[in-house]
Short mmCIF file of C-alpha atoms and ligand atoms in Angstrom, two decimals:
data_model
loop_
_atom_site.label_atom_id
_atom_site.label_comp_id
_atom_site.label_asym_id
_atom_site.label_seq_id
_atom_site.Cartn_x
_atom_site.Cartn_y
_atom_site.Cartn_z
CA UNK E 41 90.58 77.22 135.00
CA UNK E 42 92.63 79.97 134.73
CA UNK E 43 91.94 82.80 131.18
CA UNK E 44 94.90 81.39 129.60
CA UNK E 45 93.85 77.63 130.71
CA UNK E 46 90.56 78.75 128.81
CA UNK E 47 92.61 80.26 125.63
CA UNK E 48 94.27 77.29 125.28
CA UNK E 49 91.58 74.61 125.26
CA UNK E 50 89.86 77.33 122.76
CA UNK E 51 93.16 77.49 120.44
CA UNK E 52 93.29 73.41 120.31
CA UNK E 53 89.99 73.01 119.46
CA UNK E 54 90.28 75.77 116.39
CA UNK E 55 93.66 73.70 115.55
CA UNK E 56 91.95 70.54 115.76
CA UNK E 57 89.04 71.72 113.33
CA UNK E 58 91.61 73.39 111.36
CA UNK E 59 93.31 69.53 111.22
CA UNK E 60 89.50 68.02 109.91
CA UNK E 61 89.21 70.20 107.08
CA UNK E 62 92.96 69.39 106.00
CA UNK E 63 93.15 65.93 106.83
CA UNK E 64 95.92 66.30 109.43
CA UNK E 65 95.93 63.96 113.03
CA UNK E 66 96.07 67.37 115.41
CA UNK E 67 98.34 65.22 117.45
CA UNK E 68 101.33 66.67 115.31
CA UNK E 69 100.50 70.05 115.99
CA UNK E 70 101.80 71.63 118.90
CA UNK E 71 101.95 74.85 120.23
CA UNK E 72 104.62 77.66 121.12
CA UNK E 73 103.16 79.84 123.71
CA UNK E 74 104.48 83.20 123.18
CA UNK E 75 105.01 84.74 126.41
CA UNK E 76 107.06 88.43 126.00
CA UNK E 77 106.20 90.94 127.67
CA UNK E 78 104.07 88.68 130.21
CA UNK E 79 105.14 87.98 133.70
CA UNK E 80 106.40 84.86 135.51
CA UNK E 81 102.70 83.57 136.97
CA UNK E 82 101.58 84.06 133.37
CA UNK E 83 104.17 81.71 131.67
CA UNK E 84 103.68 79.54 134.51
CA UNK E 85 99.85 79.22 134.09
CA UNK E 86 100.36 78.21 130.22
CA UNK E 87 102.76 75.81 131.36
CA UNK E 88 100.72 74.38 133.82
CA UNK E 89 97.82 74.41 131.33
CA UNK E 90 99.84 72.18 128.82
CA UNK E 91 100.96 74.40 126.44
CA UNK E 92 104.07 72.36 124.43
CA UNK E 93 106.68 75.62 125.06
CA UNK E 94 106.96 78.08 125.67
CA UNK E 95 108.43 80.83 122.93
CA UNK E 96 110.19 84.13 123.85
CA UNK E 97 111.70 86.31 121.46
CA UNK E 98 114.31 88.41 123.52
CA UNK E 99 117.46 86.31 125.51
CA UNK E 100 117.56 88.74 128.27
CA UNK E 101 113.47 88.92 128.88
CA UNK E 102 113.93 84.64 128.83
CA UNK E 103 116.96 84.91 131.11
CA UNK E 104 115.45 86.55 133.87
CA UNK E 105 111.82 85.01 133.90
CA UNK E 106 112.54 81.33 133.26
CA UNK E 107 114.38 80.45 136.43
CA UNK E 108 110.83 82.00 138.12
CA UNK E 109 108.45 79.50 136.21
CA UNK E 110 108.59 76.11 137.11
CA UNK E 111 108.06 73.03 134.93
CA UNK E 112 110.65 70.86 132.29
CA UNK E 113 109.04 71.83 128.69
CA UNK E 114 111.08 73.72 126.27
CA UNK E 115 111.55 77.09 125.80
CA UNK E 116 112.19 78.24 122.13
CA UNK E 117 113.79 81.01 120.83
CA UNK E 118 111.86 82.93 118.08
CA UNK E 119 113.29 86.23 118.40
CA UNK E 120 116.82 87.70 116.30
CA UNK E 121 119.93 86.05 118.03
CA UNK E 122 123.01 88.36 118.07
CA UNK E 123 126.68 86.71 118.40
CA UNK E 124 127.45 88.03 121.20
CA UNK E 125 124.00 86.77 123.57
CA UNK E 126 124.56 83.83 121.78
CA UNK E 127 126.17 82.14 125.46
CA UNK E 128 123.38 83.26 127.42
CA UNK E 129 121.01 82.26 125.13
CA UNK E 130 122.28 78.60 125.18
CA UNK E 131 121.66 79.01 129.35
CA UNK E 132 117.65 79.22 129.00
CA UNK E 133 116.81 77.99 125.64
CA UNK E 134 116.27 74.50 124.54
CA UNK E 135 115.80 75.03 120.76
CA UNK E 136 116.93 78.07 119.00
CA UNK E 137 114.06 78.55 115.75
CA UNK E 138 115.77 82.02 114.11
CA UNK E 139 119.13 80.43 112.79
CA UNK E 140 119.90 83.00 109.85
CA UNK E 141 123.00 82.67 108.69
CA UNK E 142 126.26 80.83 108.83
CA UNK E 143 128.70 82.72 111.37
CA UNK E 144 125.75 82.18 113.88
CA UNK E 145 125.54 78.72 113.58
CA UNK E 146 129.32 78.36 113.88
CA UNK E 147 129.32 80.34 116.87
CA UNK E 148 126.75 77.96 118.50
CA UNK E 149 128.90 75.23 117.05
CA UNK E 150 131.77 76.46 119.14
CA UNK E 151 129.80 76.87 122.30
CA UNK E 152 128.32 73.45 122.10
CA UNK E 153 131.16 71.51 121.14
CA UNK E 154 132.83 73.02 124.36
CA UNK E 155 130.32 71.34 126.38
CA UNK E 156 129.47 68.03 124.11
CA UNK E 157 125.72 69.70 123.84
CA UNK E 158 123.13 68.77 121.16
CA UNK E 159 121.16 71.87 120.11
CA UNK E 160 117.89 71.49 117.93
CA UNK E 161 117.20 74.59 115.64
CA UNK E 162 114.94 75.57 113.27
CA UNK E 163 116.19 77.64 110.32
CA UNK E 164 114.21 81.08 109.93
CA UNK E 165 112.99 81.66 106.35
CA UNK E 166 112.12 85.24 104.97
CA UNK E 167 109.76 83.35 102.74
CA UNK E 168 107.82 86.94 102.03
CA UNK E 169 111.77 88.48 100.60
CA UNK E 170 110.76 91.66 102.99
CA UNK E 171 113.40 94.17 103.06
CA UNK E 172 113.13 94.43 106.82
CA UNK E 173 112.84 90.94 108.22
CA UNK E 174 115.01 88.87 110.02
CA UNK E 175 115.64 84.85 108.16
CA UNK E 176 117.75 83.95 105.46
CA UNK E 177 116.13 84.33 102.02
CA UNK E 178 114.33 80.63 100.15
CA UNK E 179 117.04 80.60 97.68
CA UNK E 180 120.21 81.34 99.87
CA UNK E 181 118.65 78.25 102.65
CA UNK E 182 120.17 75.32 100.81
CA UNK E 183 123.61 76.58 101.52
CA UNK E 184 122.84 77.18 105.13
CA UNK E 185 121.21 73.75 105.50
CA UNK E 186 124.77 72.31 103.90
CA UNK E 187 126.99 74.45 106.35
CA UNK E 188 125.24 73.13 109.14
CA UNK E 189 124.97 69.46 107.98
CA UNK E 190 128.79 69.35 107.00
CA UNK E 191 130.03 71.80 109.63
CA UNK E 192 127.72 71.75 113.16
CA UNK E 193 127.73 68.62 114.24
CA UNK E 194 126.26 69.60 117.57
CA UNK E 195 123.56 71.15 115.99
CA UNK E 196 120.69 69.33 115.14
CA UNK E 197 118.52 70.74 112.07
CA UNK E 198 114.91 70.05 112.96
CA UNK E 199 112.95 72.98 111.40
CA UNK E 200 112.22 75.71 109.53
CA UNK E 201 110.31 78.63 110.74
CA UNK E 202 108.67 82.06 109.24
CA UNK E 203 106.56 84.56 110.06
CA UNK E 204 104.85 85.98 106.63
CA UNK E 205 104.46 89.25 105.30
CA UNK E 206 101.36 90.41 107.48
CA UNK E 207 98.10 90.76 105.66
CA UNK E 208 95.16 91.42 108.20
CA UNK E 209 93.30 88.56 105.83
CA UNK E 210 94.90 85.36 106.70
CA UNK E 211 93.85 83.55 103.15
CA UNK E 212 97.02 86.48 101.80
CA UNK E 213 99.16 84.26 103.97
CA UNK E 214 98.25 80.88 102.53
CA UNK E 215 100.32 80.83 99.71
CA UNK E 216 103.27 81.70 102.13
CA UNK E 217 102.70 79.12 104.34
CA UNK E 218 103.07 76.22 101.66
CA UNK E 219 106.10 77.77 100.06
CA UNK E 220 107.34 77.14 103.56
CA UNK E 221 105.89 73.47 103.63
CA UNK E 222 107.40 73.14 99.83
CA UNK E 223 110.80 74.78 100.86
CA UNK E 224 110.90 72.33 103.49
CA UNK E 225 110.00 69.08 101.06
CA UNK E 226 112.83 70.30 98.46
CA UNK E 227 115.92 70.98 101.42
CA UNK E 228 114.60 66.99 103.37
CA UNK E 229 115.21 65.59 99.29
CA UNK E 230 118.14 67.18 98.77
CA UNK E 231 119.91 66.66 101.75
CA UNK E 232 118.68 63.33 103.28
CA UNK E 233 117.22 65.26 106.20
CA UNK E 234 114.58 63.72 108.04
CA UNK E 235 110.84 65.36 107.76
CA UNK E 236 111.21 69.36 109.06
CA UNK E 237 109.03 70.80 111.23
CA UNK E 238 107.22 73.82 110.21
CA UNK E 239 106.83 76.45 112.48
CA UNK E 240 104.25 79.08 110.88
CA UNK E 241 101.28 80.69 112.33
CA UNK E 242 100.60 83.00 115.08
CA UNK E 243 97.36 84.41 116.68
CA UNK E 244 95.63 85.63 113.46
CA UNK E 245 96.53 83.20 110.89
CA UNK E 246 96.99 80.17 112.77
CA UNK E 247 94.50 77.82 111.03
CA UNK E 248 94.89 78.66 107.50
CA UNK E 249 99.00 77.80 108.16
CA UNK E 250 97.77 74.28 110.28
CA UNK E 251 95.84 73.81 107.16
CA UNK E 252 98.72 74.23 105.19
CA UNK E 253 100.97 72.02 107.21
CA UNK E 254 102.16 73.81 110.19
CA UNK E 255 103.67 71.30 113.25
CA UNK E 256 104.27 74.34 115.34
CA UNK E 257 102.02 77.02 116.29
CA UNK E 258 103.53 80.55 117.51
CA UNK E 259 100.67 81.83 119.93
CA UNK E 260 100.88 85.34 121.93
CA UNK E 261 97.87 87.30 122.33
CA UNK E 262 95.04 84.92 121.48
CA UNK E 263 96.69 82.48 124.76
CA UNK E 264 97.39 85.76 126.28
CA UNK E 265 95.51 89.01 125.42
CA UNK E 266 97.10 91.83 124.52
CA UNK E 267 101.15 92.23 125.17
CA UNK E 268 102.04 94.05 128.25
CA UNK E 269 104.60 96.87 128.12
CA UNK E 270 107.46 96.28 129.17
CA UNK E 271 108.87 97.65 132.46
C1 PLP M 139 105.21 87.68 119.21
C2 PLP M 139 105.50 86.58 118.28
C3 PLP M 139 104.56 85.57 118.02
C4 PLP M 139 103.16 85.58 118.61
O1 PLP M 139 102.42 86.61 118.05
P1 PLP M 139 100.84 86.76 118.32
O2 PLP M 139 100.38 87.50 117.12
O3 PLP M 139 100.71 87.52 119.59
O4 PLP M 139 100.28 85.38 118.39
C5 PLP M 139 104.91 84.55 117.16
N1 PLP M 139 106.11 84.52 116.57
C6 PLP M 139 107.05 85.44 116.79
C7 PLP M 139 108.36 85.35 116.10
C8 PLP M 139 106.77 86.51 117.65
O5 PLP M 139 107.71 87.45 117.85
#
């Protein structure tokens, strides 16, 4: 097996014994592995190891790796999306998880429409209310979630996704992961939607927020090691 083949088998059985002491079937679990800064051979060896997707956070970084890994499993966008990469970001992305904000959404609308394309996407949640991170604030998501409903047609809303204020105790992030999960109850009863995933969790905190309900898993370095720097 290869070290990330390894990793991987190690990170399912920590979600699976994360699933026991919740309850959960670990079968609705999956995981995002988070693959900046590594090379081609790298993303291919966690795609040939059965990782679920693969997640990249820059367009341009996805752009010019994917066509060099092999393989038909999604590849998710968890990194800002600007406007203007929104095109090439539709060429090598399958869901887009950091929808923000309205004029985004419409521009994917455009773009998708043009071509009679279907786009999942998560909704990104600054469920912390930090000054400096990306997603739309709790209390401004239930008119986002109605734009989209009423206005995208070609997108499809299938998420909601977060990455908490870091705390370098993971029990500090508990709390943030169930507002998510709770967030997510409220906008499915108000709107009709069907169940949201929750993407939440990355290398250290990824079993207290699969305890709290996570369906996605964001994994980097614990698949990985640490991040490369880029060329
Ligand atoms: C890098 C990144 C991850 C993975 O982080 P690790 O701590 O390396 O697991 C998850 N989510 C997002 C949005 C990221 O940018």
């Amino acid at each position: 097996m290869t070290a990330v083949a390894d990793n991987l088998a190690a990170a399912k059985a920590r979600i699976a014994a994360a699933c026991a002491r919740a309850g959960r079937d670990p079968r609705f679990v999956r995981i995002a592995a988070v693959s900046k800064t590594q090379p081609p051979d790298v993303v291919a060896a966690a795609v040939a190891a059965g990782a679920d997707a693969i997640g990249e956070n820059r367009v341009q970084e996805a752009a010019a790796k994917r066509p060099l890994v092999a393989g038909t499993i999604p590849w998710h966008l968890v990194g800002p999306l600007q406007r203007n990469k929104a095109k090439l970001a539709l060429g090598h992305f399958d869901v887009v998880e950091t929808l923000d904000r309205p004029e985004l959404a419409d521009r994917l609308e455009t773009l998708l429409g043009l071509v009679g394309r279907v786009l999942p996407v998560f909704i990104e949640i600054n469920i912390g209310g930090e000054a400096q991170k990306s997603g739309i604030a709790p209390a401004a998501s239930g008119p986002l979630v109605e734009h989209v409903v009423a206005r995208c047609p070609h997108l499809r809303l299938s998420g909601l996704m977060t990455v908490p204020p870091y705390h370098p105790d993971p029990e500090r992030s508990r709390s943030q992961f169930a507002a998510l999960r709770n967030l997510g109850a409220d906008l499915t009863a108000r709107f009709g939607l069907p169940p949201l995933e929750l993407s939440m969790g990355m290398s250290e905190d990824f079993e207290v927020a699969v305890e709290e309900g996570a369906t996605w898993v964001r994994l980097g370095r614990v698949l990985f090691g640490e991040r490369r720097t880029l060329p």
